[in-house]
Amino acid sequence: MKATIVTLPGDGIGTEVVAEGVKTLRAVAQAFGHQFAFREALIGGSAMDATGDPLPEETLAACRAADAVLLGAVGGPQWDDPTAKVRPEQGLLGLRQELGLYANLRPVKLHEQLLHASTLKPGVIAGVDLIVVRELTGGIYFGPRQEAEEVQTAGEMSAYDTMVYTAPEVRRIAHVAFRLALKRRNKVASVDKANVLAASRLWRRVVTAVAAEYPDVTLTHVLVDAAAMHLIRRPTDFDVILTANMFGDILTDEASMLAGSMGMLPSASLAGERTDRAHPFGVYEPIHGSAPDIVGQGVANPLATILSTAMLMRHSLGLAEEARAVETAVEAALAAGYRTQDIYEEGTTLVNTGEMGDWIAGRLVRE
Ligand code: NAD
């Protein structure tokens, strides 16, 4: 098949890990006889430096014309001025909103070989296999806000953010979670803060109503503070976790430790289905940030990005076999003992970012 893939490396280690993602996709194209055309565009701090805009119009246009997008990460200390009007993260949030990427899927699966790489006890995390379905274009990240500089009351600054959800926004993401549960272990845990927040009470009502359409799926409601605790106390009990934008952001960083490292978790951000596309459009990215503490050292773990390319091929290109081949190659690299610094243990072989990518690409072409 022919596909156009836009790459948005972004900032910091984003450029390092996306290079390995592209290497993987090129190897798949070679091994399976596909033609993937790559177009690179700017986002985040590097886009601000080049154009003044964290999400240039040209980038949006390229993404809209593509079959799928592979993104690295945005942000870094050089753009961290809290009083700045323009910030790299606006590029990411703008991209999600402009492209209608409302469904963020974050699978958290412990690779058996990394059982001892986590700071959590092997007995607790063995067998972890869950997926977080995070609402991505609503909630507190997109509600009305006031910056501290805008208003002063009695000489003191004040600021606010607002969590807003509409029933249709909750309904469509709930359907994504329930449909996924049907293909997995038929369990949805909906995470909210309904004891305090009105938006969460609406969330709970709508999710309960949607659940009635899926009699084979068991729904439980969990308050977000309790969910944070249960995630590290009994993570194997979870199958599909359905949650709002900010709660999902926080819980998935916590959940990354169940898989050993931030550098292991891929994600897919999907738009609604459209009749002019055979498959849902999506942006695929590791869940981690630009990691300024390790940038330029060649130690970033590229596996989250490489696993994101598998999600890209499965969801946006309909290439399930190719996706599985990439996942198998990642498992093979871990089984062969190759480890980047973040997941290194004694007795394994330390490799850098590029070496890990080379090994996986080589394996894909050889198989
Ligand atoms: P981070 O995810 O960049 O890093 C957290 C920790 O995990 C760091 O110690 C880092 O070295 C480590 N880490 C992350 N990815 C790794 C990888 N692939 N391999 C090995 N180690 C890895 O979070 P942060 O430090 O809080 O944020 C840094 C910048 O990234 C900030 O500007 C933040 O706004 C931005 N950020 C961007 C995104 C995104 O683009 N999606 C997400 C989160 C944070």
Short mmCIF file of N, CA, C and O in Angstrom, two decimals, residues 65-163:
data_model
loop_
_atom_site.label_atom_id
_atom_site.label_comp_id
_atom_site.label_asym_id
_atom_site.label_seq_id
_atom_site.Cartn_x
_atom_site.Cartn_y
_atom_site.Cartn_z
N ALA A 65 -3.62 16.45 5.41
CA ALA A 65 -3.49 15.74 4.13
C ALA A 65 -2.88 14.35 4.29
O ALA A 65 -2.82 13.58 3.33
N ALA A 66 -2.43 14.02 5.50
CA ALA A 66 -1.70 12.76 5.70
C ALA A 66 -2.64 11.62 6.06
O ALA A 66 -3.79 11.83 6.44
N ASP A 67 -2.12 10.39 5.97
CA ASP A 67 -2.88 9.22 6.44
C ASP A 67 -2.74 9.06 7.94
O ASP A 67 -3.61 8.50 8.60
N ALA A 68 -1.60 9.52 8.48
CA ALA A 68 -1.37 9.40 9.92
C ALA A 68 -0.20 10.31 10.30
O ALA A 68 0.57 10.74 9.43
N VAL A 69 -0.08 10.58 11.59
CA VAL A 69 0.98 11.46 12.08
C VAL A 69 1.74 10.77 13.19
O VAL A 69 1.15 10.15 14.08
N LEU A 70 3.08 10.87 13.13
CA LEU A 70 3.93 10.35 14.22
C LEU A 70 4.58 11.54 14.90
O LEU A 70 5.28 12.33 14.26
N LEU A 71 4.33 11.67 16.20
CA LEU A 71 4.80 12.85 16.93
C LEU A 71 5.80 12.45 18.02
O LEU A 71 5.70 11.35 18.59
N GLY A 72 6.77 13.34 18.28
CA GLY A 72 7.74 13.07 19.36
C GLY A 72 7.26 13.66 20.67
O GLY A 72 6.45 13.06 21.38
N ALA A 73 7.72 14.85 20.99
CA ALA A 73 7.29 15.53 22.22
C ALA A 73 7.58 17.01 22.06
O ALA A 73 8.38 17.41 21.21
N VAL A 74 6.93 17.81 22.87
CA VAL A 74 7.18 19.26 22.82
C VAL A 74 7.57 19.79 24.19
O VAL A 74 7.29 19.17 25.21
N GLY A 75 8.23 20.93 24.19
CA GLY A 75 8.55 21.62 25.45
C GLY A 75 10.01 21.52 25.82
O GLY A 75 10.77 20.74 25.25
N GLY A 76 10.37 22.37 26.78
CA GLY A 76 11.75 22.38 27.25
C GLY A 76 12.00 23.64 28.05
O GLY A 76 11.23 24.61 27.96
N PRO A 77 13.09 23.65 28.85
CA PRO A 77 13.32 24.77 29.76
C PRO A 77 13.48 26.11 29.05
O PRO A 77 13.13 27.15 29.60
N GLN A 78 13.98 26.10 27.80
CA GLN A 78 14.20 27.38 27.10
C GLN A 78 12.89 28.10 26.76
O GLN A 78 12.91 29.26 26.41
N TRP A 79 11.74 27.36 26.85
CA TRP A 79 10.45 28.00 26.55
C TRP A 79 9.54 28.00 27.78
O TRP A 79 8.33 28.04 27.65
N ASP A 80 10.16 27.93 28.97
CA ASP A 80 9.37 27.71 30.19
C ASP A 80 8.96 28.96 30.94
O ASP A 80 8.46 28.85 32.05
N ASP A 81 9.15 30.14 30.37
CA ASP A 81 8.79 31.37 31.07
C ASP A 81 7.30 31.36 31.43
O ASP A 81 6.44 31.33 30.54
N PRO A 82 6.95 31.36 32.73
CA PRO A 82 5.53 31.23 33.10
C PRO A 82 4.68 32.42 32.67
O PRO A 82 3.45 32.33 32.61
N THR A 83 5.32 33.56 32.33
CA THR A 83 4.53 34.72 31.91
C THR A 83 4.38 34.80 30.38
O THR A 83 3.72 35.69 29.86
N ALA A 84 5.02 33.84 29.68
CA ALA A 84 4.97 33.89 28.21
C ALA A 84 3.55 33.66 27.71
O ALA A 84 2.81 32.84 28.26
N LYS A 85 3.18 34.37 26.66
CA LYS A 85 1.83 34.23 26.10
C LYS A 85 1.75 33.01 25.17
O LYS A 85 0.70 32.41 24.99
N VAL A 86 2.90 32.68 24.56
CA VAL A 86 2.93 31.54 23.64
C VAL A 86 3.81 30.45 24.25
O VAL A 86 4.93 30.71 24.67
N ARG A 87 3.29 29.21 24.29
CA ARG A 87 4.02 28.11 24.90
C ARG A 87 4.00 26.89 23.97
O ARG A 87 3.03 26.70 23.22
N PRO A 88 5.05 26.06 24.01
CA PRO A 88 5.10 24.89 23.12
C PRO A 88 3.88 23.98 23.25
O PRO A 88 3.37 23.46 22.26
N GLU A 89 3.38 23.81 24.49
CA GLU A 89 2.25 22.90 24.73
C GLU A 89 1.00 23.32 23.98
O GLU A 89 0.12 22.50 23.67
N GLN A 90 0.91 24.64 23.67
CA GLN A 90 -0.25 25.10 22.90
C GLN A 90 -0.27 24.44 21.52
O GLN A 90 -1.33 24.24 20.93
N GLY A 91 0.91 24.11 21.02
CA GLY A 91 1.00 23.42 19.72
C GLY A 91 0.31 22.06 19.79
O GLY A 91 -0.45 21.67 18.91
N LEU A 92 0.60 21.35 20.88
CA LEU A 92 0.05 20.01 21.05
C LEU A 92 -1.47 20.05 21.28
O LEU A 92 -2.23 19.31 20.65
N LEU A 93 -1.89 20.95 22.18
CA LEU A 93 -3.32 21.05 22.48
C LEU A 93 -4.08 21.53 21.25
O LEU A 93 -5.17 21.04 20.94
N GLY A 94 -3.46 22.48 20.52
CA GLY A 94 -4.10 22.99 19.30
C GLY A 94 -4.24 21.88 18.25
O GLY A 94 -5.28 21.77 17.60
N LEU A 95 -3.21 21.06 18.13
CA LEU A 95 -3.25 19.96 17.15
C LEU A 95 -4.40 19.01 17.48
O LEU A 95 -5.17 18.62 16.61
N ARG A 96 -4.53 18.67 18.77
CA ARG A 96 -5.60 17.75 19.18
C ARG A 96 -6.97 18.33 18.87
O ARG A 96 -7.85 17.64 18.36
N GLN A 97 -7.12 19.63 19.17
CA GLN A 97 -8.41 20.27 18.96
C GLN A 97 -8.72 20.42 17.47
O GLN A 97 -9.79 20.06 17.01
N GLU A 98 -7.73 20.95 16.72
CA GLU A 98 -7.95 21.20 15.29
C GLU A 98 -8.25 19.92 14.52
O GLU A 98 -9.00 19.91 13.57
N LEU A 99 -7.60 18.82 14.93
CA LEU A 99 -7.79 17.57 14.19
C LEU A 99 -8.88 16.70 14.81
O LEU A 99 -9.14 15.59 14.35
N GLY A 100 -9.51 17.20 15.87
CA GLY A 100 -10.63 16.47 16.49
C GLY A 100 -10.21 15.14 17.11
O GLY A 100 -10.94 14.15 17.04
N LEU A 101 -9.02 15.13 17.71
CA LEU A 101 -8.48 13.87 18.26
C LEU A 101 -9.03 13.64 19.67
O LEU A 101 -8.35 13.87 20.66
N TYR A 102 -10.26 13.19 19.76
CA TYR A 102 -10.90 13.14 21.08
C TYR A 102 -10.61 11.87 21.87
O TYR A 102 -10.83 11.83 23.08
N ALA A 103 -10.10 10.84 21.19
CA ALA A 103 -9.93 9.55 21.89
C ALA A 103 -8.46 9.19 22.01
O ALA A 103 -7.81 8.88 21.02
N ASN A 104 -7.95 9.24 23.21
CA ASN A 104 -6.54 8.91 23.44
C ASN A 104 -6.45 7.52 24.06
O ASN A 104 -6.98 7.29 25.15
N LEU A 105 -5.80 6.60 23.35
CA LEU A 105 -5.68 5.23 23.84
C LEU A 105 -4.25 5.02 24.34
O LEU A 105 -3.30 5.23 23.59
N ARG A 106 -4.13 4.61 25.60
CA ARG A 106 -2.79 4.40 26.16
C ARG A 106 -2.69 3.00 26.77
O ARG A 106 -3.05 2.79 27.94
N PRO A 107 -2.25 2.04 25.98
CA PRO A 107 -2.12 0.69 26.54
C PRO A 107 -0.95 0.60 27.51
O PRO A 107 0.11 1.19 27.26
N VAL A 108 -1.14 -0.09 28.59
CA VAL A 108 -0.07 -0.29 29.58
C VAL A 108 0.10 -1.80 29.74
O VAL A 108 -0.73 -2.47 30.36
N LYS A 109 1.16 -2.32 29.14
CA LYS A 109 1.37 -3.75 29.18
C LYS A 109 2.78 -4.00 29.67
O LYS A 109 3.73 -3.42 29.15
N LEU A 110 2.89 -4.84 30.68
CA LEU A 110 4.22 -5.15 31.19
C LEU A 110 4.84 -6.24 30.33
O LEU A 110 4.28 -7.33 30.19
N HIS A 111 5.98 -5.94 29.72
CA HIS A 111 6.71 -6.97 28.99
C HIS A 111 7.39 -7.84 30.04
O HIS A 111 8.07 -7.32 30.93
N GLU A 112 7.14 -9.12 29.92
CA GLU A 112 7.62 -10.09 30.93
C GLU A 112 9.09 -9.87 31.31
O GLU A 112 9.45 -9.96 32.48
N GLN A 113 9.89 -9.53 30.28
CA GLN A 113 11.34 -9.38 30.54
C GLN A 113 11.65 -8.17 31.42
O GLN A 113 12.76 -8.03 31.92
N LEU A 114 10.67 -7.27 31.58
CA LEU A 114 10.93 -6.06 32.37
C LEU A 114 10.34 -6.15 33.78
O LEU A 114 10.22 -5.15 34.47
N LEU A 115 9.98 -7.36 34.18
CA LEU A 115 9.34 -7.57 35.48
C LEU A 115 10.16 -6.95 36.61
O LEU A 115 9.61 -6.44 37.57
N HIS A 116 11.48 -6.99 36.45
CA HIS A 116 12.33 -6.48 37.53
C HIS A 116 12.85 -5.06 37.27
O HIS A 116 13.60 -4.52 38.08
N ALA A 117 12.44 -4.45 36.14
CA ALA A 117 12.93 -3.10 35.83
C ALA A 117 12.10 -2.03 36.56
O ALA A 117 12.55 -0.91 36.74
N SER A 118 10.89 -2.39 36.99
CA SER A 118 10.04 -1.42 37.66
C SER A 118 10.48 -1.28 39.11
O SER A 118 11.08 -2.17 39.70
N THR A 119 10.13 -0.12 39.69
CA THR A 119 10.41 0.07 41.12
C THR A 119 9.33 -0.64 41.95
O THR A 119 9.44 -0.69 43.17
N LEU A 120 8.30 -1.17 41.28
CA LEU A 120 7.23 -1.86 42.01
C LEU A 120 7.54 -3.35 42.08
O LEU A 120 8.24 -3.90 41.24
N LYS A 121 6.95 -4.00 43.10
CA LYS A 121 7.25 -5.43 43.33
C LYS A 121 6.74 -6.31 42.18
O LYS A 121 5.60 -6.13 41.73
N PRO A 122 7.56 -7.26 41.73
CA PRO A 122 7.15 -8.15 40.64
C PRO A 122 5.80 -8.82 40.91
O PRO A 122 4.97 -8.93 40.01
N GLY A 123 5.56 -9.22 42.16
CA GLY A 123 4.30 -9.89 42.50
C GLY A 123 3.09 -9.02 42.26
O GLY A 123 1.99 -9.51 42.02
N VAL A 124 3.27 -7.70 42.32
CA VAL A 124 2.14 -6.78 42.13
C VAL A 124 1.89 -6.53 40.64
O VAL A 124 0.76 -6.47 40.18
N ILE A 125 2.98 -6.43 39.87
CA ILE A 125 2.80 -5.98 38.48
C ILE A 125 2.79 -7.11 37.44
O ILE A 125 2.42 -6.86 36.29
N ALA A 126 3.16 -8.33 37.86
CA ALA A 126 3.18 -9.44 36.88
C ALA A 126 1.80 -9.56 36.24
O ALA A 126 0.79 -9.62 36.94
N GLY A 127 1.77 -9.57 34.91
CA GLY A 127 0.51 -9.76 34.20
C GLY A 127 -0.27 -8.48 33.94
O GLY A 127 -1.38 -8.53 33.41
N VAL A 128 0.30 -7.31 34.26
CA VAL A 128 -0.42 -6.06 33.99
C VAL A 128 -0.72 -5.92 32.50
O VAL A 128 0.18 -6.06 31.66
N ASP A 129 -1.97 -5.69 32.16
CA ASP A 129 -2.38 -5.50 30.78
C ASP A 129 -3.68 -4.69 30.79
O ASP A 129 -4.77 -5.24 30.88
N LEU A 130 -3.52 -3.37 30.76
CA LEU A 130 -4.70 -2.51 30.81
C LEU A 130 -4.59 -1.46 29.72
O LEU A 130 -3.53 -1.28 29.11
N ILE A 131 -5.69 -0.77 29.48
CA ILE A 131 -5.63 0.33 28.52
C ILE A 131 -6.43 1.51 29.08
O ILE A 131 -7.53 1.32 29.58
N VAL A 132 -5.80 2.67 29.03
CA VAL A 132 -6.49 3.87 29.49
C VAL A 132 -7.10 4.56 28.27
O VAL A 132 -6.40 4.81 27.28
N VAL A 133 -8.39 4.82 28.34
CA VAL A 133 -9.09 5.57 27.29
C VAL A 133 -9.34 6.96 27.88
O VAL A 133 -10.17 7.13 28.77
N ARG A 134 -8.57 7.91 27.40
CA ARG A 134 -8.60 9.26 27.96
C ARG A 134 -9.30 10.22 26.99
O ARG A 134 -8.94 10.27 25.81
N GLU A 135 -10.27 10.99 27.51
CA GLU A 135 -10.92 12.01 26.69
C GLU A 135 -9.88 13.10 26.44
O GLU A 135 -9.21 13.53 27.37
N LEU A 136 -9.74 13.56 25.19
CA LEU A 136 -8.56 14.38 24.88
C LEU A 136 -8.85 15.80 24.41
O LEU A 136 -7.93 16.61 24.33
N THR A 137 -10.10 16.12 24.10
CA THR A 137 -10.32 17.47 23.56
C THR A 137 -11.32 18.27 24.40
O THR A 137 -11.87 19.27 23.94
N GLY A 138 -11.58 17.82 25.63
CA GLY A 138 -12.50 18.55 26.49
C GLY A 138 -11.92 18.68 27.88
O GLY A 138 -10.72 18.51 28.09
N GLY A 139 -12.80 18.99 28.84
CA GLY A 139 -12.37 19.05 30.24
C GLY A 139 -11.53 20.28 30.54
O GLY A 139 -11.52 21.27 29.81
N ILE A 140 -10.82 20.20 31.63
CA ILE A 140 -10.16 21.38 32.20
C ILE A 140 -9.03 21.93 31.32
O ILE A 140 -8.68 23.11 31.41
N TYR A 141 -8.47 21.12 30.43
CA TYR A 141 -7.40 21.63 29.56
C TYR A 141 -7.95 22.56 28.47
O TYR A 141 -7.18 23.27 27.82
N PHE A 142 -9.26 22.50 28.25
CA PHE A 142 -9.85 23.31 27.17
C PHE A 142 -10.92 24.27 27.65
O PHE A 142 -11.46 25.02 26.86
N GLY A 143 -11.29 24.23 28.94
CA GLY A 143 -12.35 25.10 29.45
C GLY A 143 -11.90 26.54 29.58
O GLY A 143 -10.70 26.84 29.48
N PRO A 144 -12.84 27.46 29.84
CA PRO A 144 -12.48 28.87 30.02
C PRO A 144 -11.45 29.03 31.13
O PRO A 144 -11.53 28.34 32.15
N ARG A 145 -10.48 29.92 30.91
CA ARG A 145 -9.46 30.15 31.94
C ARG A 145 -9.10 31.63 32.03
O ARG A 145 -9.35 32.40 31.09
N GLN A 146 -8.54 31.97 33.15
CA GLN A 146 -8.02 33.33 33.31
C GLN A 146 -6.60 33.25 33.83
O GLN A 146 -6.33 32.57 34.83
N GLU A 147 -5.69 33.90 33.10
CA GLU A 147 -4.30 33.92 33.53
C GLU A 147 -4.13 34.90 34.68
O GLU A 147 -4.87 35.88 34.79
N ALA A 148 -3.12 34.67 35.51
CA ALA A 148 -2.92 35.50 36.70
C ALA A 148 -2.71 36.97 36.37
O ALA A 148 -3.12 37.86 37.12
N GLU A 149 -2.10 37.23 35.18
CA GLU A 149 -1.79 38.62 34.85
C GLU A 149 -3.04 39.42 34.49
O GLU A 149 -3.04 40.64 34.48
N GLU A 150 -4.13 38.71 34.16
CA GLU A 150 -5.28 39.40 33.58
C GLU A 150 -6.09 40.19 34.60
O GLU A 150 -6.69 41.21 34.28
N VAL A 151 -6.17 39.71 35.83
CA VAL A 151 -7.03 40.36 36.83
C VAL A 151 -6.32 40.41 38.17
O VAL A 151 -5.64 39.46 38.58
N GLN A 152 -6.46 41.52 38.84
CA GLN A 152 -5.96 41.63 40.22
C GLN A 152 -7.12 42.02 41.11
O GLN A 152 -7.88 42.92 40.78
N THR A 153 -7.30 41.31 42.21
CA THR A 153 -8.35 41.65 43.16
C THR A 153 -7.66 42.10 44.43
O THR A 153 -6.88 41.33 45.00
N ALA A 154 -7.97 43.32 44.87
CA ALA A 154 -7.35 43.90 46.08
C ALA A 154 -5.83 43.74 46.04
O ALA A 154 -5.20 43.37 47.02
N GLY A 155 -5.27 43.99 44.86
CA GLY A 155 -3.81 43.97 44.73
C GLY A 155 -3.21 42.58 44.63
O GLY A 155 -2.01 42.43 44.46
N GLU A 156 -4.04 41.51 44.75
CA GLU A 156 -3.53 40.14 44.64
C GLU A 156 -3.96 39.55 43.30
O GLU A 156 -5.08 39.80 42.83
N MET A 157 -3.10 38.70 42.71
CA MET A 157 -3.46 38.06 41.44
C MET A 157 -4.41 36.90 41.69
O MET A 157 -4.39 36.29 42.76
N SER A 158 -5.24 36.59 40.72
CA SER A 158 -6.01 35.34 40.80
C SER A 158 -6.07 34.72 39.40
O SER A 158 -5.91 35.42 38.40
N ALA A 159 -6.27 33.43 39.37
CA ALA A 159 -6.31 32.71 38.09
C ALA A 159 -7.28 31.56 38.23
O ALA A 159 -7.50 31.08 39.34
N TYR A 160 -7.88 31.12 37.14
CA TYR A 160 -8.72 29.92 37.21
C TYR A 160 -8.72 29.16 35.89
O TYR A 160 -8.42 29.70 34.84
N ASP A 161 -9.05 27.86 36.02
CA ASP A 161 -9.30 26.99 34.88
C ASP A 161 -10.66 26.35 35.14
O ASP A 161 -11.06 26.20 36.29
N THR A 162 -11.35 25.95 34.09
CA THR A 162 -12.70 25.41 34.28
C THR A 162 -12.83 24.04 33.63
O THR A 162 -12.42 23.86 32.48
N MET A 163 -13.41 23.09 34.37
CA MET A 163 -13.65 21.78 33.78
C MET A 163 -15.08 21.74 33.24
O MET A 163 -16.03 21.83 34.00
#
